[in-house]
Amino acid sequence: MLNAKKLIMERRKFFKAVGLVTAAAYVSPKVFGSDQKQVKDSGIEGVPASEFPPLPFSYDALEPYIDARTMEIHYDKHHRAYYTNFMNAIKGTALEGKTLSDIFSTISKQTDAVRNNGGGYYNHLFFWRNLAKGSSGPSNDLSSALTKSFGSFDKFKEIFSNAAKTRFGSGWAWLYLGGDKKLAVASSPNQDNSLMDLSPFKGTPLLGLDVWEHAYYLKYQNKRPDYIEAFWNVVNWDEVNRRYKVAM
Ligand code: MN3
C-alpha cells in the first residue's frame, strides 16, 4: 500500500501528466460521435497519462461499503492491466498521442484490444473520481434536472440501480447527459461507454458504476444488489455536480 508521502508525490505526477497537459491540449470543445454532439472535456478524456495514475484515495477509504482488499486488487491489478494493455495496443500506431475522446469517437474502427483496454482504462479513472465518503449530494441544478428527467431523486436512484442490477454479465451502469442536454440512464456491456461511437446511447458520462464481479465479489459474492445499495453511500456528488456543470 502507498504511504501518505508517496501518495502525494504520485498525485502530483498524475496532475502533471493528466490534468495540466490535457487541459492545455484540450481547450476547445470537441465535436464527435455519429450525431455530431458537442461534449466538453473534463480532464480525464484527454491524452492518456504517461504513467499509471494513482488512486485518489487510500484502499480502505471507502470501508465498509467497498473493502480495502477489493479496492487494492481492483486498482492495482485490474485497472493497471487495462492501462498497460491499452498503452501497448496504441504504441507506434496513429492513436498514440490522441485524446481518449478522439479514440472513442472512432472506436468502431479500432481493434478489440483498443476498445476493451481503452474503455477499461478510462472507465476506472472515471469510477475512482466518482467515489468518496461523506459528500453532500446533488447540487440544486442537478437535483432539478434529475427530478425533471426521472420524477424524483429516489426514482432516479431506483432506475439507475435497476440498470446496474439487470446488466447481464459484466458491464457498467451510467447516468449521462445526452446531446439534447437531457439526463438519461443506461448500461453498457464490458468496458464500453457513452463516449464510444458504437454505443447505442451517447453523451457525457456523469456517474458510473462498475458491476463486473471483480468490483464486489470478495465482499458481496453473488449479491450484486447489496453492492449497488452500498454504492449510494460513497457517491462523490461533488464530482458528479462538477461534471454536470461543465457538460451543460
Ligand atoms: Mn472494474
PDB file of C-alpha atoms and ligand atoms in Angstrom:
ATOM      1  CA  MET A   1       0.000   0.000   0.000  1.00  0.00           C
ATOM      2  CA  LEU A   2       1.217   3.516  -0.745  1.00  0.00           C
ATOM      3  CA  ASN A   3       2.256   5.604   2.219  1.00  0.00           C
ATOM      4  CA  ALA A   4       0.970   9.188   2.524  1.00  0.00           C
ATOM      5  CA  LYS A   5       4.085  10.903   1.197  1.00  0.00           C
ATOM      6  CA  LYS A   6       4.363   8.557  -1.761  1.00  0.00           C
ATOM      7  CA  LEU A   7       0.669   9.079  -2.480  1.00  0.00           C
ATOM      8  CA  ILE A   8       1.070  12.864  -2.562  1.00  0.00           C
ATOM      9  CA  MET A   9       4.065  12.568  -4.879  1.00  0.00           C
ATOM     10  CA  GLU A  10       2.214  10.150  -7.151  1.00  0.00           C
ATOM     11  CA  ARG A  11      -0.745  12.512  -7.164  1.00  0.00           C
ATOM     12  CA  ARG A  12       1.446  15.451  -8.174  1.00  0.00           C
ATOM     13  CA  LYS A  13       2.887  13.405 -11.010  1.00  0.00           C
ATOM     14  CA  PHE A  14      -0.618  12.431 -12.022  1.00  0.00           C
ATOM     15  CA  PHE A  15      -1.906  16.001 -12.177  1.00  0.00           C
ATOM     16  CA  LYS A  16       1.178  16.987 -14.081  1.00  0.00           C
ATOM     17  CA  ALA A  17       0.729  14.129 -16.518  1.00  0.00           C
ATOM     18  CA  VAL A  18      -3.034  14.224 -16.919  1.00  0.00           C
ATOM     19  CA  GLY A  19      -4.542  17.431 -15.567  1.00  0.00           C
ATOM     20  CA  LEU A  20      -2.294  20.179 -16.844  1.00  0.00           C
ATOM     21  CA  VAL A  21      -1.211  18.518 -20.044  1.00  0.00           C
ATOM     22  CA  THR A  22      -4.710  17.603 -21.120  1.00  0.00           C
ATOM     23  CA  ALA A  23      -6.120  20.988 -20.104  1.00  0.00           C
ATOM     24  CA  ALA A  24      -3.567  22.607 -22.431  1.00  0.00           C
ATOM     25  CA  ALA A  25      -4.108  20.112 -25.220  1.00  0.00           C
ATOM     26  CA  TYR A  26      -7.850  20.285 -24.950  1.00  0.00           C
ATOM     27  CA  VAL A  27      -9.027  23.863 -24.683  1.00  0.00           C
ATOM     28  CA  SER A  28     -11.818  23.809 -27.215  1.00  0.00           C
ATOM     29  CA  PRO A  29     -14.902  21.573 -27.048  1.00  0.00           C
ATOM     30  CA  LYS A  30     -14.629  18.560 -29.303  1.00  0.00           C
ATOM     31  CA  VAL A  31     -17.244  17.519 -31.789  1.00  0.00           C
ATOM     32  CA  PHE A  32     -17.544  13.786 -32.101  1.00  0.00           C
ATOM     33  CA  GLY A  33     -19.887  10.860 -32.368  1.00  0.00           C
ATOM     34  CA  SER A  34     -22.099   9.953 -35.285  1.00  0.00           C
ATOM     35  CA  ASP A  35     -24.667  12.522 -34.206  1.00  0.00           C
ATOM     36  CA  GLN A  36     -22.064  15.302 -34.017  1.00  0.00           C
ATOM     37  CA  LYS A  37     -22.932  16.270 -30.476  1.00  0.00           C
ATOM     38  CA  GLN A  38     -20.574  18.516 -28.582  1.00  0.00           C
ATOM     39  CA  VAL A  39     -19.038  17.023 -25.494  1.00  0.00           C
ATOM     40  CA  LYS A  40     -16.828  19.188 -23.326  1.00  0.00           C
ATOM     41  CA  ASP A  41     -13.666  17.879 -21.771  1.00  0.00           C
ATOM     42  CA  SER A  42     -13.495  17.475 -18.030  1.00  0.00           C
ATOM     43  CA  GLY A  43      -9.898  16.379 -17.655  1.00  0.00           C
ATOM     44  CA  ILE A  44      -9.843  12.600 -17.969  1.00  0.00           C
ATOM     45  CA  GLU A  45     -10.999  12.449 -21.587  1.00  0.00           C
ATOM     46  CA  GLY A  46      -7.618  13.835 -22.672  1.00  0.00           C
ATOM     47  CA  VAL A  47      -4.327  12.221 -23.632  1.00  0.00           C
ATOM     48  CA  PRO A  48      -3.617   9.039 -21.614  1.00  0.00           C
ATOM     49  CA  ALA A  49      -1.203   9.548 -18.717  1.00  0.00           C
ATOM     50  CA  SER A  50       2.384   8.553 -19.412  1.00  0.00           C
ATOM     51  CA  GLU A  51       2.451   6.751 -16.066  1.00  0.00           C
ATOM     52  CA  PHE A  52      -0.302   4.721 -14.429  1.00  0.00           C
ATOM     53  CA  PRO A  53      -2.338   7.337 -12.497  1.00  0.00           C
ATOM     54  CA  PRO A  54      -2.571   6.905  -8.706  1.00  0.00           C
ATOM     55  CA  LEU A  55      -5.789   6.101  -6.891  1.00  0.00           C
ATOM     56  CA  PRO A  56      -7.146   9.396  -5.473  1.00  0.00           C
ATOM     57  CA  PHE A  57      -7.716   7.830  -2.007  1.00  0.00           C
ATOM     58  CA  SER A  58      -6.339   5.037   0.181  1.00  0.00           C
ATOM     59  CA  TYR A  59      -7.519   1.470  -0.327  1.00  0.00           C
ATOM     60  CA  ASP A  60      -9.530   1.487   2.902  1.00  0.00           C
ATOM     61  CA  ALA A  61     -11.096   4.935   2.346  1.00  0.00           C
ATOM     62  CA  LEU A  62     -14.491   3.535   1.361  1.00  0.00           C
ATOM     63  CA  GLU A  63     -14.827   0.899   4.093  1.00  0.00           C
ATOM     64  CA  PRO A  64     -17.160  -0.721   4.962  1.00  0.00           C
ATOM     65  CA  TYR A  65     -19.042  -0.136   1.705  1.00  0.00           C
ATOM     66  CA  ILE A  66     -16.122  -1.093  -0.528  1.00  0.00           C
ATOM     67  CA  ASP A  67     -13.473  -3.115   1.294  1.00  0.00           C
ATOM     68  CA  ALA A  68      -9.746  -2.390   1.133  1.00  0.00           C
ATOM     69  CA  ARG A  69      -8.782  -5.753  -0.374  1.00  0.00           C
ATOM     70  CA  THR A  70     -11.241  -5.344  -3.253  1.00  0.00           C
ATOM     71  CA  MET A  71     -10.033  -1.777  -3.858  1.00  0.00           C
ATOM     72  CA  GLU A  72      -6.405  -2.899  -3.921  1.00  0.00           C
ATOM     73  CA  ILE A  73      -6.962  -5.718  -6.405  1.00  0.00           C
ATOM     74  CA  HIS A  74      -9.380  -3.644  -8.478  1.00  0.00           C
ATOM     75  CA  TYR A  75      -6.961  -0.730  -8.794  1.00  0.00           C
ATOM     76  CA  ASP A  76      -3.555  -2.381  -8.736  1.00  0.00           C
ATOM     77  CA  LYS A  77      -4.371  -5.497 -10.789  1.00  0.00           C
ATOM     78  CA  HIS A  78      -7.434  -4.864 -12.951  1.00  0.00           C
ATOM     79  CA  HIS A  79      -7.107  -1.159 -13.679  1.00  0.00           C
ATOM     80  CA  ARG A  80      -3.340  -1.378 -14.074  1.00  0.00           C
ATOM     81  CA  ALA A  81      -3.735  -4.231 -16.584  1.00  0.00           C
ATOM     82  CA  TYR A  82      -6.193  -2.201 -18.686  1.00  0.00           C
ATOM     83  CA  TYR A  83      -3.768   0.710 -18.647  1.00  0.00           C
ATOM     84  CA  THR A  84      -0.731  -1.387 -19.604  1.00  0.00           C
ATOM     85  CA  ASN A  85      -2.555  -3.313 -22.319  1.00  0.00           C
ATOM     86  CA  PHE A  86      -4.036  -0.114 -23.725  1.00  0.00           C
ATOM     87  CA  MET A  87      -0.665   1.638 -23.886  1.00  0.00           C
ATOM     88  CA  ASN A  88       0.798  -1.418 -25.625  1.00  0.00           C
ATOM     89  CA  ALA A  89      -2.131  -1.540 -28.049  1.00  0.00           C
ATOM     90  CA  ILE A  90      -1.722   2.084 -29.197  1.00  0.00           C
ATOM     91  CA  LYS A  91       2.084   2.176 -29.107  1.00  0.00           C
ATOM     92  CA  GLY A  92       3.521   3.004 -32.509  1.00  0.00           C
ATOM     93  CA  THR A  93       0.051   3.465 -34.055  1.00  0.00           C
ATOM     94  CA  ALA A  94      -1.744   6.590 -35.270  1.00  0.00           C
ATOM     95  CA  LEU A  95      -3.646   6.613 -31.958  1.00  0.00           C
ATOM     96  CA  GLU A  96      -0.579   7.444 -29.909  1.00  0.00           C
ATOM     97  CA  GLY A  97      -0.841  10.998 -28.565  1.00  0.00           C
ATOM     98  CA  LYS A  98      -4.564  11.259 -29.344  1.00  0.00           C
ATOM     99  CA  THR A  99      -7.099  12.075 -26.660  1.00  0.00           C
ATOM    100  CA  LEU A 100      -9.349   9.361 -25.283  1.00  0.00           C
ATOM    101  CA  SER A 101     -12.325  11.324 -26.650  1.00  0.00           C
ATOM    102  CA  ASP A 102     -10.854  11.140 -30.141  1.00  0.00           C
ATOM    103  CA  ILE A 103     -10.015   7.450 -29.830  1.00  0.00           C
ATOM    104  CA  PHE A 104     -13.500   6.596 -28.531  1.00  0.00           C
ATOM    105  CA  SER A 105     -15.113   8.603 -31.346  1.00  0.00           C
ATOM    106  CA  THR A 106     -13.638   6.143 -33.879  1.00  0.00           C
ATOM    107  CA  ILE A 107     -13.618   3.056 -31.668  1.00  0.00           C
ATOM    108  CA  SER A 108     -15.737   1.031 -34.134  1.00  0.00           C
ATOM    109  CA  LYS A 109     -12.732   1.119 -36.471  1.00  0.00           C
ATOM    110  CA  GLN A 110     -10.204   0.059 -33.817  1.00  0.00           C
ATOM    111  CA  THR A 111      -9.133  -3.358 -32.563  1.00  0.00           C
ATOM    112  CA  ASP A 112     -10.863  -5.147 -29.696  1.00  0.00           C
ATOM    113  CA  ALA A 113      -7.694  -4.597 -27.629  1.00  0.00           C
ATOM    114  CA  VAL A 114      -8.020  -0.820 -28.001  1.00  0.00           C
ATOM    115  CA  ARG A 115     -11.759  -0.879 -27.332  1.00  0.00           C
ATOM    116  CA  ASN A 116     -11.674  -3.138 -24.274  1.00  0.00           C
ATOM    117  CA  ASN A 117      -8.492  -1.833 -22.661  1.00  0.00           C
ATOM    118  CA  GLY A 118      -9.024   1.816 -23.605  1.00  0.00           C
ATOM    119  CA  GLY A 119     -12.539   1.594 -22.186  1.00  0.00           C
ATOM    120  CA  GLY A 120     -11.242  -0.168 -19.075  1.00  0.00           C
ATOM    121  CA  TYR A 121      -8.529   2.438 -18.571  1.00  0.00           C
ATOM    122  CA  TYR A 122     -10.934   5.390 -18.889  1.00  0.00           C
ATOM    123  CA  ASN A 123     -13.930   3.859 -17.072  1.00  0.00           C
ATOM    124  CA  HIS A 124     -11.869   3.113 -13.961  1.00  0.00           C
ATOM    125  CA  LEU A 125     -10.218   6.566 -13.903  1.00  0.00           C
ATOM    126  CA  PHE A 126     -13.761   7.875 -14.075  1.00  0.00           C
ATOM    127  CA  PHE A 127     -15.043   5.460 -11.402  1.00  0.00           C
ATOM    128  CA  TRP A 128     -12.388   6.347  -8.792  1.00  0.00           C
ATOM    129  CA  ARG A 129     -13.262  10.036  -9.135  1.00  0.00           C
ATOM    130  CA  ASN A 130     -16.906   9.083  -8.742  1.00  0.00           C
ATOM    131  CA  LEU A 131     -16.272   7.669  -5.295  1.00  0.00           C
ATOM    132  CA  ALA A 132     -15.804   9.432  -1.948  1.00  0.00           C
ATOM    133  CA  LYS A 133     -17.108   9.262   1.563  1.00  0.00           C
ATOM    134  CA  GLY A 134     -19.261  11.978   3.067  1.00  0.00           C
ATOM    135  CA  SER A 135     -20.030  14.089   0.030  1.00  0.00           C
ATOM    136  CA  SER A 136     -23.104  16.293   0.237  1.00  0.00           C
ATOM    137  CA  GLY A 137     -25.471  15.356  -2.585  1.00  0.00           C
ATOM    138  CA  PRO A 138     -26.621  16.618  -5.956  1.00  0.00           C
ATOM    139  CA  SER A 139     -26.435  20.389  -6.484  1.00  0.00           C
ATOM    140  CA  ASN A 140     -29.663  22.373  -6.859  1.00  0.00           C
ATOM    141  CA  ASP A 141     -29.229  22.415 -10.640  1.00  0.00           C
ATOM    142  CA  LEU A 142     -28.555  18.692 -10.903  1.00  0.00           C
ATOM    143  CA  SER A 143     -31.310  17.912  -8.427  1.00  0.00           C
ATOM    144  CA  SER A 144     -33.849  19.843 -10.537  1.00  0.00           C
ATOM    145  CA  ALA A 145     -32.644  18.130 -13.699  1.00  0.00           C
ATOM    146  CA  LEU A 146     -32.895  14.670 -12.077  1.00  0.00           C
ATOM    147  CA  THR A 147     -36.437  15.423 -10.944  1.00  0.00           C
ATOM    148  CA  LYS A 148     -37.344  16.678 -14.412  1.00  0.00           C
ATOM    149  CA  SER A 149     -35.955  13.568 -16.139  1.00  0.00           C
ATOM    150  CA  PHE A 150     -36.925  10.853 -13.662  1.00  0.00           C
ATOM    151  CA  GLY A 151     -39.737  12.272 -11.487  1.00  0.00           C
ATOM    152  CA  SER A 152     -37.722  12.442  -8.247  1.00  0.00           C
ATOM    153  CA  PHE A 153     -34.282  11.756  -6.850  1.00  0.00           C
ATOM    154  CA  ASP A 154     -35.461   8.461  -5.361  1.00  0.00           C
ATOM    155  CA  LYS A 155     -36.922   7.425  -8.682  1.00  0.00           C
ATOM    156  CA  PHE A 156     -33.600   8.204 -10.377  1.00  0.00           C
ATOM    157  CA  LYS A 157     -31.770   6.007  -7.840  1.00  0.00           C
ATOM    158  CA  GLU A 158     -34.245   3.203  -8.463  1.00  0.00           C
ATOM    159  CA  ILE A 159     -33.837   3.428 -12.262  1.00  0.00           C
ATOM    160  CA  PHE A 160     -30.036   3.590 -12.024  1.00  0.00           C
ATOM    161  CA  SER A 161     -29.949   0.672  -9.552  1.00  0.00           C
ATOM    162  CA  ASN A 162     -32.154  -1.392 -11.835  1.00  0.00           C
ATOM    163  CA  ALA A 163     -29.890  -0.681 -14.803  1.00  0.00           C
ATOM    164  CA  ALA A 164     -26.949  -1.904 -12.695  1.00  0.00           C
ATOM    165  CA  LYS A 165     -28.798  -4.988 -11.418  1.00  0.00           C
ATOM    166  CA  THR A 166     -30.106  -6.067 -14.807  1.00  0.00           C
ATOM    167  CA  ARG A 167     -26.879  -5.640 -16.805  1.00  0.00           C
ATOM    168  CA  PHE A 168     -26.287  -9.268 -17.793  1.00  0.00           C
ATOM    169  CA  GLY A 169     -22.708 -10.360 -17.140  1.00  0.00           C
ATOM    170  CA  SER A 170     -20.012  -7.701 -16.933  1.00  0.00           C
ATOM    171  CA  GLY A 171     -20.536  -4.011 -17.565  1.00  0.00           C
ATOM    172  CA  TRP A 172     -21.428  -0.609 -16.216  1.00  0.00           C
ATOM    173  CA  ALA A 173     -24.462   1.481 -15.282  1.00  0.00           C
ATOM    174  CA  TRP A 174     -24.347   5.154 -16.273  1.00  0.00           C
ATOM    175  CA  LEU A 175     -26.036   8.476 -15.696  1.00  0.00           C
ATOM    176  CA  TYR A 176     -25.138  10.620 -18.678  1.00  0.00           C
ATOM    177  CA  LEU A 177     -26.071  13.889 -20.328  1.00  0.00           C
ATOM    178  CA  GLY A 178     -27.265  13.341 -23.886  1.00  0.00           C
ATOM    179  CA  GLY A 179     -26.663  15.695 -26.810  1.00  0.00           C
ATOM    180  CA  ASP A 180     -30.152  17.085 -26.159  1.00  0.00           C
ATOM    181  CA  LYS A 181     -28.917  18.200 -22.688  1.00  0.00           C
ATOM    182  CA  LYS A 182     -31.266  15.740 -21.014  1.00  0.00           C
ATOM    183  CA  LEU A 183     -30.211  13.297 -18.327  1.00  0.00           C
ATOM    184  CA  ALA A 184     -30.607   9.603 -19.003  1.00  0.00           C
ATOM    185  CA  VAL A 185     -29.645   6.242 -17.510  1.00  0.00           C
ATOM    186  CA  ALA A 186     -28.340   3.228 -19.420  1.00  0.00           C
ATOM    187  CA  SER A 187     -25.989   0.298 -19.023  1.00  0.00           C
ATOM    188  CA  SER A 188     -23.146  -0.849 -21.247  1.00  0.00           C
ATOM    189  CA  PRO A 189     -21.528  -4.274 -21.723  1.00  0.00           C
ATOM    190  CA  ASN A 190     -17.868  -4.996 -20.925  1.00  0.00           C
ATOM    191  CA  GLN A 191     -15.853  -1.739 -20.923  1.00  0.00           C
ATOM    192  CA  ASP A 192     -17.972   0.242 -23.390  1.00  0.00           C
ATOM    193  CA  ASN A 193     -19.188   3.746 -22.513  1.00  0.00           C
ATOM    194  CA  SER A 194     -21.324   6.570 -23.890  1.00  0.00           C
ATOM    195  CA  LEU A 195     -18.319   8.313 -25.490  1.00  0.00           C
ATOM    196  CA  MET A 196     -17.856   5.439 -27.951  1.00  0.00           C
ATOM    197  CA  ASP A 197     -19.211   5.825 -31.471  1.00  0.00           C
ATOM    198  CA  LEU A 198     -20.638   2.301 -31.392  1.00  0.00           C
ATOM    199  CA  SER A 199     -22.584   2.834 -28.159  1.00  0.00           C
ATOM    200  CA  PRO A 200     -26.382   2.721 -28.616  1.00  0.00           C
ATOM    201  CA  PHE A 201     -26.560   5.705 -26.229  1.00  0.00           C
ATOM    202  CA  LYS A 202     -24.225   8.689 -26.472  1.00  0.00           C
ATOM    203  CA  GLY A 203     -23.351  11.629 -24.295  1.00  0.00           C
ATOM    204  CA  THR A 204     -21.196  12.845 -21.440  1.00  0.00           C
ATOM    205  CA  PRO A 205     -20.940  10.343 -18.585  1.00  0.00           C
ATOM    206  CA  LEU A 206     -21.689  11.892 -15.190  1.00  0.00           C
ATOM    207  CA  LEU A 207     -21.903   8.904 -12.842  1.00  0.00           C
ATOM    208  CA  GLY A 208     -20.800   5.331 -13.480  1.00  0.00           C
ATOM    209  CA  LEU A 209     -20.993   2.084 -11.544  1.00  0.00           C
ATOM    210  CA  ASP A 210     -18.768  -0.890 -12.274  1.00  0.00           C
ATOM    211  CA  VAL A 211     -20.819  -4.090 -11.984  1.00  0.00           C
ATOM    212  CA  TRP A 212     -18.123  -6.529 -13.034  1.00  0.00           C
ATOM    213  CA  GLU A 213     -17.856  -9.274 -10.405  1.00  0.00           C
ATOM    214  CA  HIS A 214     -14.262  -8.182  -9.659  1.00  0.00           C
ATOM    215  CA  ALA A 215     -15.745  -4.942  -8.262  1.00  0.00           C
ATOM    216  CA  TYR A 216     -17.687  -6.657  -5.480  1.00  0.00           C
ATOM    217  CA  TYR A 217     -17.314 -10.441  -5.331  1.00  0.00           C
ATOM    218  CA  LEU A 218     -14.870 -10.687  -2.386  1.00  0.00           C
ATOM    219  CA  LYS A 219     -17.253  -8.866  -0.058  1.00  0.00           C
ATOM    220  CA  TYR A 220     -20.668  -9.359  -1.592  1.00  0.00           C
ATOM    221  CA  GLN A 221     -20.236 -12.626  -3.550  1.00  0.00           C
ATOM    222  CA  ASN A 222     -23.310 -13.132  -5.741  1.00  0.00           C
ATOM    223  CA  LYS A 223     -25.286 -10.344  -4.041  1.00  0.00           C
ATOM    224  CA  ARG A 224     -24.837  -7.606  -6.618  1.00  0.00           C
ATOM    225  CA  PRO A 225     -27.924  -5.704  -5.336  1.00  0.00           C
ATOM    226  CA  ASP A 226     -26.257  -5.306  -1.895  1.00  0.00           C
ATOM    227  CA  TYR A 227     -23.158  -3.834  -3.535  1.00  0.00           C
ATOM    228  CA  ILE A 228     -25.331  -1.419  -5.547  1.00  0.00           C
ATOM    229  CA  GLU A 229     -27.174  -0.377  -2.381  1.00  0.00           C
ATOM    230  CA  ALA A 230     -23.831   0.224  -0.611  1.00  0.00           C
ATOM    231  CA  PHE A 231     -22.560   2.270  -3.568  1.00  0.00           C
ATOM    232  CA  TRP A 232     -25.039   5.076  -2.824  1.00  0.00           C
ATOM    233  CA  ASN A 233     -23.140   5.734   0.442  1.00  0.00           C
ATOM    234  CA  VAL A 234     -19.907   6.525  -1.398  1.00  0.00           C
ATOM    235  CA  VAL A 235     -21.005   8.522  -4.445  1.00  0.00           C
ATOM    236  CA  ASN A 236     -18.811  11.596  -4.873  1.00  0.00           C
ATOM    237  CA  TRP A 237     -21.592  14.070  -5.666  1.00  0.00           C
ATOM    238  CA  ASP A 238     -19.122  16.949  -5.786  1.00  0.00           C
ATOM    239  CA  GLU A 239     -17.561  15.343  -8.850  1.00  0.00           C
ATOM    240  CA  VAL A 240     -20.919  14.496 -10.439  1.00  0.00           C
ATOM    241  CA  ASN A 241     -22.056  18.108  -9.864  1.00  0.00           C
ATOM    242  CA  ARG A 242     -18.818  19.422 -11.363  1.00  0.00           C
ATOM    243  CA  ARG A 243     -19.110  17.235 -14.457  1.00  0.00           C
ATOM    244  CA  TYR A 244     -22.740  18.228 -14.910  1.00  0.00           C
ATOM    245  CA  LYS A 245     -21.834  21.918 -14.730  1.00  0.00           C
ATOM    246  CA  VAL A 246     -19.006  21.522 -17.249  1.00  0.00           C
ATOM    247  CA  ALA A 247     -21.150  19.452 -19.621  1.00  0.00           C
ATOM    248  CA  MET A 248     -24.003  21.971 -19.516  1.00  0.00           C
TER     249      MET A 248
HETATM  250 MN   MN3 B   1     -13.560  -2.869 -12.775  1.00  0.00          MN
END
